[in-house]
Amino acid sequence: MPGHVKRGGTGDPDPDPTSYLFVTYEEKQKDLAKPYDPKKSCWFPLKEGGYAEGIIEATEGDKVVVKASGEKKVIKKDQVQQVNPPKFERCEDMSNLTYLNEASVLHNLKARYVSKLIYTYS
């Protein structure tokens, strides 16, 4: 905890952990500028593991056409997962995510780790 004195140490207070927990206002504004369509943005599984973000181009029965990084892929509809709105990018408490699915949780953890926001709730 901030201000807590370490026992047996130098007596200096612990460093403030907020830089490892909260996203700054400037970073939050960059995240909000990200393009997002709640009906078309999706996560789809990669062959090598993990998920990638794409845009749904068309739906054909139980399959969807997803465009990601310039390529179009046909994927089963049940393998596609919804993307959270940009306001939840690098969210501290993952129970607040609108779509609490595997891809969104993994993306949130990775984004927080890369940004050195190593602490999360839940």
mmCIF file of N, CA and C in Angstrom:
data_model
loop_
_atom_site.group_PDB
_atom_site.id
_atom_site.type_symbol
_atom_site.label_atom_id
_atom_site.label_comp_id
_atom_site.label_asym_id
_atom_site.label_seq_id
_atom_site.Cartn_x
_atom_site.Cartn_y
_atom_site.Cartn_z
ATOM 1 N N MET A 1 0.837 -1.182 0.000
ATOM 2 C CA MET A 1 0.000 0.000 0.000
ATOM 3 C C MET A 1 0.878 1.240 0.000
ATOM 4 N N PRO A 2 0.458 2.296 -0.660
ATOM 5 C CA PRO A 2 1.239 3.525 -0.655
ATOM 6 C C PRO A 2 1.385 4.075 0.753
ATOM 7 N N GLY A 3 2.578 4.485 1.080
ATOM 8 C CA GLY A 3 2.830 5.069 2.390
ATOM 9 C C GLY A 3 3.140 4.060 3.472
ATOM 10 N N HIS A 4 2.956 2.767 3.193
ATOM 11 C CA HIS A 4 3.228 1.741 4.181
ATOM 12 C C HIS A 4 4.733 1.607 4.359
ATOM 13 N N VAL A 5 5.174 1.548 5.597
ATOM 14 C CA VAL A 5 6.597 1.442 5.874
ATOM 15 C C VAL A 5 7.008 -0.020 5.842
ATOM 16 N N LYS A 6 8.079 -0.321 5.102
ATOM 17 C CA LYS A 6 8.586 -1.688 5.021
ATOM 18 C C LYS A 6 9.312 -2.018 6.312
ATOM 19 N N ARG A 7 9.099 -3.216 6.802
ATOM 20 C CA ARG A 7 9.793 -3.648 8.019
ATOM 21 C C ARG A 7 11.161 -4.209 7.654
ATOM 22 N N GLY A 8 12.129 -3.813 8.391
ATOM 23 C CA GLY A 8 13.477 -4.335 8.188
ATOM 24 C C GLY A 8 14.176 -3.712 7.000
ATOM 25 N N GLY A 9 13.551 -2.769 6.313
ATOM 26 C CA GLY A 9 14.148 -2.135 5.138
ATOM 27 C C GLY A 9 14.712 -0.777 5.496
ATOM 28 N N THR A 10 14.765 0.061 4.516
ATOM 29 C CA THR A 10 15.327 1.398 4.706
ATOM 30 C C THR A 10 14.362 2.343 5.398
ATOM 31 N N GLY A 11 13.097 1.941 5.511
ATOM 32 C CA GLY A 11 12.105 2.815 6.131
ATOM 33 C C GLY A 11 11.413 3.713 5.124
ATOM 34 N N ASP A 12 11.838 3.640 3.853
ATOM 35 C CA ASP A 12 11.181 4.431 2.817
ATOM 36 C C ASP A 12 9.802 3.847 2.539
ATOM 37 N N PRO A 13 8.829 4.721 2.235
ATOM 38 C CA PRO A 13 7.495 4.197 1.919
ATOM 39 C C PRO A 13 7.505 3.437 0.593
ATOM 40 N N ASP A 14 6.558 2.521 0.464
ATOM 41 C CA ASP A 14 6.424 1.764 -0.784
ATOM 42 C C ASP A 14 6.092 2.723 -1.922
ATOM 43 N N PRO A 15 6.519 2.406 -3.138
ATOM 44 C CA PRO A 15 6.169 3.261 -4.270
ATOM 45 C C PRO A 15 4.668 3.179 -4.572
ATOM 46 N N ASP A 16 4.133 4.223 -5.146
ATOM 47 C CA ASP A 16 2.711 4.294 -5.483
ATOM 48 C C ASP A 16 2.419 3.347 -6.652
ATOM 49 N N PRO A 17 1.495 2.386 -6.497
ATOM 50 C CA PRO A 17 1.233 1.400 -7.549
ATOM 51 C C PRO A 17 0.275 1.869 -8.646
ATOM 52 N N THR A 18 -0.237 3.101 -8.583
ATOM 53 C CA THR A 18 -1.256 3.521 -9.548
ATOM 54 C C THR A 18 -0.756 3.510 -10.985
ATOM 55 N N SER A 19 0.537 3.728 -11.208
ATOM 56 C CA SER A 19 1.049 3.701 -12.587
ATOM 57 C C SER A 19 0.993 2.287 -13.173
ATOM 58 N N TYR A 20 0.871 1.273 -12.317
ATOM 59 C CA TYR A 20 0.759 -0.110 -12.785
ATOM 60 C C TYR A 20 -0.686 -0.609 -12.779
ATOM 61 N N LEU A 21 -1.627 0.253 -12.436
ATOM 62 C CA LEU A 21 -3.021 -0.159 -12.318
ATOM 63 C C LEU A 21 -3.962 0.601 -13.241
ATOM 64 N N PHE A 22 -3.792 1.906 -13.361
ATOM 65 C CA PHE A 22 -4.748 2.730 -14.093
ATOM 66 C C PHE A 22 -4.186 3.253 -15.408
ATOM 67 N N VAL A 23 -5.052 3.345 -16.411
ATOM 68 C CA VAL A 23 -4.707 3.912 -17.716
ATOM 69 C C VAL A 23 -4.784 5.431 -17.596
ATOM 70 N N THR A 24 -3.791 6.137 -18.155
ATOM 71 C CA THR A 24 -3.805 7.599 -18.081
ATOM 72 C C THR A 24 -4.901 8.163 -18.987
ATOM 73 N N TYR A 25 -5.263 9.409 -18.751
ATOM 74 C CA TYR A 25 -6.313 10.064 -19.540
ATOM 75 C C TYR A 25 -5.929 10.116 -21.019
ATOM 76 N N GLU A 26 -4.672 10.435 -21.319
ATOM 77 C CA GLU A 26 -4.216 10.532 -22.712
ATOM 78 C C GLU A 26 -4.313 9.180 -23.422
ATOM 79 N N GLU A 27 -3.908 8.107 -22.741
ATOM 80 C CA GLU A 27 -4.000 6.767 -23.330
ATOM 81 C C GLU A 27 -5.459 6.366 -23.542
ATOM 82 N N LYS A 28 -6.330 6.731 -22.611
ATOM 83 C CA LYS A 28 -7.751 6.433 -22.731
ATOM 84 C C LYS A 28 -8.346 7.137 -23.948
ATOM 85 N N GLN A 29 -7.929 8.378 -24.205
ATOM 86 C CA GLN A 29 -8.422 9.121 -25.365
ATOM 87 C C GLN A 29 -7.966 8.478 -26.679
ATOM 88 N N LYS A 30 -6.730 7.971 -26.710
ATOM 89 C CA LYS A 30 -6.250 7.252 -27.904
ATOM 90 C C LYS A 30 -7.082 5.997 -28.142
ATOM 91 N N ASP A 31 -7.400 5.288 -27.074
ATOM 92 C CA ASP A 31 -8.201 4.064 -27.200
ATOM 93 C C ASP A 31 -9.606 4.368 -27.704
ATOM 94 N N LEU A 32 -10.186 5.481 -27.264
ATOM 95 C CA LEU A 32 -11.541 5.841 -27.680
ATOM 96 C C LEU A 32 -11.613 6.230 -29.155
ATOM 97 N N ALA A 33 -10.474 6.620 -29.743
ATOM 98 C CA ALA A 33 -10.442 7.005 -31.154
ATOM 99 C C ALA A 33 -10.408 5.787 -32.086
ATOM 100 N N LYS A 34 -10.245 4.613 -31.538
ATOM 101 C CA LYS A 34 -10.184 3.386 -32.333
ATOM 102 C C LYS A 34 -11.526 3.127 -33.019
ATOM 103 N N PRO A 35 -11.524 2.779 -34.324
ATOM 104 C CA PRO A 35 -12.799 2.493 -34.998
ATOM 105 C C PRO A 35 -13.449 1.239 -34.420
ATOM 106 N N TYR A 36 -14.769 1.316 -34.277
ATOM 107 C CA TYR A 36 -15.495 0.212 -33.657
ATOM 108 C C TYR A 36 -16.922 0.188 -34.173
ATOM 109 N N ASP A 37 -17.386 -0.985 -34.593
ATOM 110 C CA ASP A 37 -18.776 -1.184 -35.001
ATOM 111 C C ASP A 37 -19.305 -2.359 -34.186
ATOM 112 N N PRO A 38 -20.254 -2.113 -33.283
ATOM 113 C CA PRO A 38 -20.715 -3.196 -32.396
ATOM 114 C C PRO A 38 -21.333 -4.382 -33.130
ATOM 115 N N LYS A 39 -21.843 -4.159 -34.314
ATOM 116 C CA LYS A 39 -22.471 -5.256 -35.074
ATOM 117 C C LYS A 39 -21.465 -6.030 -35.911
ATOM 118 N N LYS A 40 -20.334 -5.401 -36.283
ATOM 119 C CA LYS A 40 -19.409 -6.039 -37.219
ATOM 120 C C LYS A 40 -18.039 -6.397 -36.633
ATOM 121 N N SER A 41 -17.599 -5.718 -35.575
ATOM 122 C CA SER A 41 -16.294 -6.026 -34.985
ATOM 123 C C SER A 41 -16.352 -7.381 -34.299
ATOM 124 N N CYS A 42 -15.330 -8.202 -34.521
ATOM 125 C CA CYS A 42 -15.346 -9.549 -33.932
ATOM 126 C C CYS A 42 -13.933 -10.066 -33.711
ATOM 127 N N TRP A 43 -13.854 -11.082 -32.867
ATOM 128 C CA TRP A 43 -12.625 -11.865 -32.670
ATOM 129 C C TRP A 43 -12.824 -13.185 -33.389
ATOM 130 N N PHE A 44 -11.769 -13.686 -34.035
ATOM 131 C CA PHE A 44 -11.832 -15.011 -34.644
ATOM 132 C C PHE A 44 -10.558 -15.763 -34.294
ATOM 133 N N PRO A 45 -10.636 -17.095 -34.179
ATOM 134 C CA PRO A 45 -9.468 -17.881 -33.764
ATOM 135 C C PRO A 45 -8.435 -17.997 -34.886
ATOM 136 N N LEU A 46 -7.181 -18.038 -34.483
ATOM 137 C CA LEU A 46 -6.081 -18.241 -35.417
ATOM 138 C C LEU A 46 -5.636 -19.698 -35.363
ATOM 139 N N LYS A 47 -5.109 -20.210 -36.458
ATOM 140 C CA LYS A 47 -4.663 -21.609 -36.506
ATOM 141 C C LYS A 47 -3.533 -21.861 -35.512
ATOM 142 N N GLU A 48 -2.631 -20.883 -35.355
ATOM 143 C CA GLU A 48 -1.487 -21.055 -34.456
ATOM 144 C C GLU A 48 -1.819 -20.770 -33.003
ATOM 145 N N GLY A 49 -3.079 -20.478 -32.717
ATOM 146 C CA GLY A 49 -3.519 -20.213 -31.351
ATOM 147 C C GLY A 49 -3.756 -18.736 -31.139
ATOM 148 N N GLY A 50 -4.627 -18.429 -30.239
ATOM 149 C CA GLY A 50 -4.963 -17.043 -29.967
ATOM 150 C C GLY A 50 -6.092 -16.558 -30.852
ATOM 151 N N TYR A 51 -6.305 -15.238 -30.833
ATOM 152 C CA TYR A 51 -7.400 -14.634 -31.580
ATOM 153 C C TYR A 51 -6.905 -13.379 -32.280
ATOM 154 N N ALA A 52 -7.589 -13.024 -33.354
ATOM 155 C CA ALA A 52 -7.306 -11.777 -34.069
ATOM 156 C C ALA A 52 -8.614 -11.017 -34.220
ATOM 157 N N GLU A 53 -8.481 -9.703 -34.350
ATOM 158 C CA GLU A 53 -9.669 -8.869 -34.511
ATOM 159 C C GLU A 53 -9.956 -8.659 -35.985
ATOM 160 N N GLY A 54 -11.228 -8.705 -36.341
ATOM 161 C CA GLY A 54 -11.631 -8.511 -37.724
ATOM 162 C C GLY A 54 -12.989 -7.848 -37.821
ATOM 163 N N ILE A 55 -13.415 -7.639 -39.049
ATOM 164 C CA ILE A 55 -14.714 -7.031 -39.339
ATOM 165 C C ILE A 55 -15.546 -8.039 -40.122
ATOM 166 N N ILE A 56 -16.780 -8.256 -39.699
ATOM 167 C CA ILE A 56 -17.668 -9.181 -40.402
ATOM 168 C C ILE A 56 -18.148 -8.500 -41.684
ATOM 169 N N GLU A 57 -17.845 -9.134 -42.815
ATOM 170 C CA GLU A 57 -18.256 -8.605 -44.121
ATOM 171 C C GLU A 57 -19.632 -9.125 -44.519
ATOM 172 N N ALA A 58 -19.870 -10.430 -44.296
ATOM 173 C CA ALA A 58 -21.143 -11.033 -44.702
ATOM 174 C C ALA A 58 -21.421 -12.256 -43.841
ATOM 175 N N THR A 59 -22.711 -12.597 -43.756
ATOM 176 C CA THR A 59 -23.136 -13.798 -43.047
ATOM 177 C C THR A 59 -23.856 -14.696 -44.036
ATOM 178 N N GLU A 60 -23.420 -15.967 -44.085
ATOM 179 C CA GLU A 60 -24.001 -16.938 -45.013
ATOM 180 C C GLU A 60 -24.371 -18.201 -44.242
ATOM 181 N N GLY A 61 -25.581 -18.232 -43.728
ATOM 182 C CA GLY A 61 -26.019 -19.389 -42.951
ATOM 183 C C GLY A 61 -25.267 -19.486 -41.646
ATOM 184 N N ASP A 62 -24.542 -20.610 -41.444
ATOM 185 C CA ASP A 62 -23.778 -20.793 -40.214
ATOM 186 C C ASP A 62 -22.314 -20.383 -40.377
ATOM 187 N N LYS A 63 -21.996 -19.656 -41.443
ATOM 188 C CA LYS A 63 -20.631 -19.173 -41.676
ATOM 189 C C LYS A 63 -20.645 -17.662 -41.852
ATOM 190 N N VAL A 64 -19.525 -17.039 -41.495
ATOM 191 C CA VAL A 64 -19.362 -15.599 -41.677
ATOM 192 C C VAL A 64 -18.077 -15.329 -42.450
ATOM 193 N N VAL A 65 -18.084 -14.268 -43.227
ATOM 194 C CA VAL A 65 -16.887 -13.823 -43.935
ATOM 195 C C VAL A 65 -16.300 -12.687 -43.111
ATOM 196 N N VAL A 66 -15.053 -12.872 -42.661
ATOM 197 C CA VAL A 66 -14.386 -11.895 -41.799
ATOM 198 C C VAL A 66 -13.195 -11.316 -42.551
ATOM 199 N N LYS A 67 -13.078 -10.001 -42.530
ATOM 200 C CA LYS A 67 -11.944 -9.317 -43.154
ATOM 201 C C LYS A 67 -10.987 -8.879 -42.058
ATOM 202 N N ALA A 68 -9.747 -9.320 -42.186
ATOM 203 C CA ALA A 68 -8.721 -8.949 -41.205
ATOM 204 C C ALA A 68 -7.403 -8.756 -41.927
ATOM 205 N N SER A 69 -6.764 -7.639 -41.686
ATOM 206 C CA SER A 69 -5.480 -7.271 -42.299
ATOM 207 C C SER A 69 -5.476 -7.514 -43.816
ATOM 208 N N GLY A 70 -6.537 -7.076 -44.466
ATOM 209 C CA GLY A 70 -6.613 -7.159 -45.922
ATOM 210 C C GLY A 70 -7.057 -8.491 -46.493
ATOM 211 N N GLU A 71 -7.174 -9.518 -45.684
ATOM 212 C CA GLU A 71 -7.576 -10.848 -46.145
ATOM 213 C C GLU A 71 -8.995 -11.156 -45.702
ATOM 214 N N LYS A 72 -9.702 -11.919 -46.527
ATOM 215 C CA LYS A 72 -11.042 -12.370 -46.161
ATOM 216 C C LYS A 72 -10.975 -13.848 -45.807
ATOM 217 N N LYS A 73 -11.624 -14.209 -44.706
ATOM 218 C CA LYS A 73 -11.628 -15.598 -44.244
ATOM 219 C C LYS A 73 -13.060 -16.027 -43.969
ATOM 220 N N VAL A 74 -13.364 -17.279 -44.289
ATOM 221 C CA VAL A 74 -14.679 -17.841 -43.991
ATOM 222 C C VAL A 74 -14.538 -18.673 -42.720
ATOM 223 N N ILE A 75 -15.349 -18.338 -41.716
ATOM 224 C CA ILE A 75 -15.244 -18.961 -40.396
ATOM 225 C C ILE A 75 -16.639 -19.358 -39.935
ATOM 226 N N LYS A 76 -16.714 -20.448 -39.158
ATOM 227 C CA LYS A 76 -17.994 -20.848 -38.580
ATOM 228 C C LYS A 76 -18.483 -19.763 -37.625
ATOM 229 N N LYS A 77 -19.776 -19.528 -37.654
ATOM 230 C CA LYS A 77 -20.381 -18.462 -36.859
ATOM 231 C C LYS A 77 -20.165 -18.642 -35.362
ATOM 232 N N ASP A 78 -20.149 -19.895 -34.885
ATOM 233 C CA ASP A 78 -19.998 -20.132 -33.451
ATOM 234 C C ASP A 78 -18.561 -19.925 -32.961
ATOM 235 N N GLN A 79 -17.592 -19.755 -33.880
ATOM 236 C CA GLN A 79 -16.210 -19.494 -33.482
ATOM 237 C C GLN A 79 -15.903 -18.007 -33.374
ATOM 238 N N VAL A 80 -16.805 -17.173 -33.853
ATOM 239 C CA VAL A 80 -16.622 -15.725 -33.819
ATOM 240 C C VAL A 80 -17.144 -15.193 -32.489
ATOM 241 N N GLN A 81 -16.355 -14.292 -31.864
ATOM 242 C CA GLN A 81 -16.744 -13.710 -30.582
ATOM 243 C C GLN A 81 -16.803 -12.194 -30.708
ATOM 244 N N GLN A 82 -17.632 -11.553 -29.912
ATOM 245 C CA GLN A 82 -17.822 -10.114 -29.995
ATOM 246 C C GLN A 82 -16.683 -9.348 -29.335
ATOM 247 N N VAL A 83 -16.412 -8.155 -29.877
ATOM 248 C CA VAL A 83 -15.372 -7.262 -29.364
ATOM 249 C C VAL A 83 -16.022 -6.239 -28.443
ATOM 250 N N ASN A 84 -15.335 -5.905 -27.360
ATOM 251 C CA ASN A 84 -15.832 -4.894 -26.431
ATOM 252 C C ASN A 84 -15.641 -3.488 -27.005
ATOM 253 N N PRO A 85 -16.484 -2.536 -26.609
ATOM 254 C CA PRO A 85 -16.311 -1.149 -27.044
ATOM 255 C C PRO A 85 -14.950 -0.613 -26.594
ATOM 256 N N PRO A 86 -14.404 0.384 -27.313
ATOM 257 C CA PRO A 86 -13.077 0.925 -26.976
ATOM 258 C C PRO A 86 -12.951 1.477 -25.559
ATOM 259 N N LYS A 87 -14.068 1.869 -24.936
ATOM 260 C CA LYS A 87 -13.959 2.400 -23.569
ATOM 261 C C LYS A 87 -13.506 1.329 -22.576
ATOM 262 N N PHE A 88 -13.586 0.054 -22.964
ATOM 263 C CA PHE A 88 -13.136 -1.029 -22.087
ATOM 264 C C PHE A 88 -11.725 -1.510 -22.420
ATOM 265 N N GLU A 89 -11.031 -0.818 -23.307
ATOM 266 C CA GLU A 89 -9.661 -1.189 -23.658
ATOM 267 C C GLU A 89 -8.772 -1.054 -22.428
ATOM 268 N N ARG A 90 -8.051 -2.095 -22.082
ATOM 269 C CA ARG A 90 -7.164 -2.148 -20.912
ATOM 270 C C ARG A 90 -7.921 -1.870 -19.619
ATOM 271 N N CYS A 91 -9.096 -2.444 -19.493
ATOM 272 C CA CYS A 91 -9.976 -2.268 -18.339
ATOM 273 C C CYS A 91 -9.334 -2.870 -17.082
ATOM 274 N N GLU A 92 -9.423 -2.144 -15.948
ATOM 275 C CA GLU A 92 -8.818 -2.639 -14.697
ATOM 276 C C GLU A 92 -9.576 -3.832 -14.129
ATOM 277 N N ASP A 93 -10.896 -3.763 -14.186
ATOM 278 C CA ASP A 93 -11.733 -4.827 -13.621
ATOM 279 C C ASP A 93 -12.430 -5.555 -14.764
ATOM 280 N N MET A 94 -11.981 -6.744 -15.067
ATOM 281 C CA MET A 94 -12.505 -7.465 -16.229
ATOM 282 C C MET A 94 -13.954 -7.895 -16.070
ATOM 283 N N SER A 95 -14.488 -7.873 -14.871
ATOM 284 C CA SER A 95 -15.903 -8.195 -14.716
ATOM 285 C C SER A 95 -16.788 -7.084 -15.297
ATOM 286 N N ASN A 96 -16.204 -5.913 -15.588
ATOM 287 C CA ASN A 96 -16.942 -4.812 -16.203
ATOM 288 C C ASN A 96 -17.035 -4.930 -17.721
ATOM 289 N N LEU A 97 -16.299 -5.861 -18.322
ATOM 290 C CA LEU A 97 -16.332 -6.003 -19.779
ATOM 291 C C LEU A 97 -17.748 -6.321 -20.245
ATOM 292 N N THR A 98 -18.172 -5.679 -21.320
ATOM 293 C CA THR A 98 -19.501 -5.928 -21.874
ATOM 294 C C THR A 98 -19.615 -7.368 -22.348
ATOM 295 N N TYR A 99 -18.607 -7.827 -23.080
ATOM 296 C CA TYR A 99 -18.569 -9.207 -23.582
ATOM 297 C C TYR A 99 -17.424 -9.926 -22.892
ATOM 298 N N LEU A 100 -17.772 -10.742 -21.923
ATOM 299 C CA LEU A 100 -16.775 -11.456 -21.141
ATOM 300 C C LEU A 100 -16.539 -12.816 -21.790
ATOM 301 N N ASN A 101 -15.767 -12.813 -22.883
ATOM 302 C CA ASN A 101 -15.448 -14.052 -23.586
ATOM 303 C C ASN A 101 -13.941 -14.271 -23.558
ATOM 304 N N GLU A 102 -13.518 -15.449 -23.968
ATOM 305 C CA GLU A 102 -12.103 -15.815 -23.893
ATOM 306 C C GLU A 102 -11.212 -14.840 -24.653
ATOM 307 N N ALA A 103 -11.604 -14.486 -25.870
ATOM 308 C CA ALA A 103 -10.792 -13.594 -26.692
ATOM 309 C C ALA A 103 -10.652 -12.210 -26.054
ATOM 310 N N SER A 104 -11.741 -11.685 -25.502
ATOM 311 C CA SER A 104 -11.700 -10.358 -24.885
ATOM 312 C C SER A 104 -10.835 -10.346 -23.630
ATOM 313 N N VAL A 105 -10.918 -11.379 -22.833
ATOM 314 C CA VAL A 105 -10.100 -11.460 -21.620
ATOM 315 C C VAL A 105 -8.619 -11.572 -21.981
ATOM 316 N N LEU A 106 -8.292 -12.439 -22.944
ATOM 317 C CA LEU A 106 -6.891 -12.580 -23.364
ATOM 318 C C LEU A 106 -6.349 -11.281 -23.949
ATOM 319 N N HIS A 107 -7.161 -10.614 -24.777
ATOM 320 C CA HIS A 107 -6.736 -9.340 -25.362
ATOM 321 C C HIS A 107 -6.504 -8.293 -24.273
ATOM 322 N N ASN A 108 -7.416 -8.212 -23.316
ATOM 323 C CA ASN A 108 -7.287 -7.233 -22.238
ATOM 324 C C ASN A 108 -6.027 -7.493 -21.403
ATOM 325 N N LEU A 109 -5.779 -8.751 -21.072
ATOM 326 C CA LEU A 109 -4.579 -9.083 -20.289
ATOM 327 C C LEU A 109 -3.305 -8.747 -21.062
ATOM 328 N N LYS A 110 -3.282 -9.085 -22.343
ATOM 329 C CA LYS A 110 -2.101 -8.800 -23.160
ATOM 330 C C LYS A 110 -1.888 -7.292 -23.307
ATOM 331 N N ALA A 111 -2.950 -6.550 -23.591
ATOM 332 C CA ALA A 111 -2.843 -5.098 -23.749
ATOM 333 C C ALA A 111 -2.364 -4.443 -22.454
ATOM 334 N N ARG A 112 -2.862 -4.903 -21.316
ATOM 335 C CA ARG A 112 -2.426 -4.347 -20.037
ATOM 336 C C ARG A 112 -0.965 -4.698 -19.757
ATOM 337 N N TYR A 113 -0.550 -5.924 -20.068
ATOM 338 C CA TYR A 113 0.832 -6.342 -19.829
ATOM 339 C C TYR A 113 1.801 -5.529 -20.690
ATOM 340 N N VAL A 114 1.464 -5.349 -21.964
ATOM 341 C CA VAL A 114 2.322 -4.579 -22.872
ATOM 342 C C VAL A 114 2.445 -3.132 -22.399
ATOM 343 N N SER A 115 1.371 -2.594 -21.808
ATOM 344 C CA SER A 115 1.359 -1.210 -21.319
ATOM 345 C C SER A 115 1.923 -1.083 -19.912
ATOM 346 N N LYS A 116 2.437 -2.188 -19.361
ATOM 347 C CA LYS A 116 2.984 -2.237 -18.004
ATOM 348 C C LYS A 116 1.935 -1.945 -16.938
ATOM 349 N N LEU A 117 0.697 -2.312 -17.244
ATOM 350 C CA LEU A 117 -0.397 -2.212 -16.269
ATOM 351 C C LEU A 117 -0.649 -3.617 -15.758
ATOM 352 N N ILE A 118 0.239 -4.069 -14.877
ATOM 353 C CA ILE A 118 0.291 -5.486 -14.534
ATOM 354 C C ILE A 118 -0.744 -5.943 -13.531
ATOM 355 N N TYR A 119 -1.443 -5.027 -12.880
ATOM 356 C CA TYR A 119 -2.430 -5.427 -11.875
ATOM 357 C C TYR A 119 -3.849 -5.316 -12.442
ATOM 358 N N THR A 120 -4.671 -6.323 -12.161
ATOM 359 C CA THR A 120 -6.088 -6.291 -12.554
ATOM 360 C C THR A 120 -6.907 -6.815 -11.395
ATOM 361 N N TYR A 121 -8.199 -6.519 -11.449
ATOM 362 C CA TYR A 121 -9.151 -7.131 -10.522
ATOM 363 C C TYR A 121 -9.750 -8.313 -11.228
ATOM 364 N N SER A 122 -10.334 -9.218 -10.477
ATOM 365 C CA SER A 122 -11.061 -10.410 -10.937
ATOM 366 C C SER A 122 -10.337 -11.195 -11.971
#
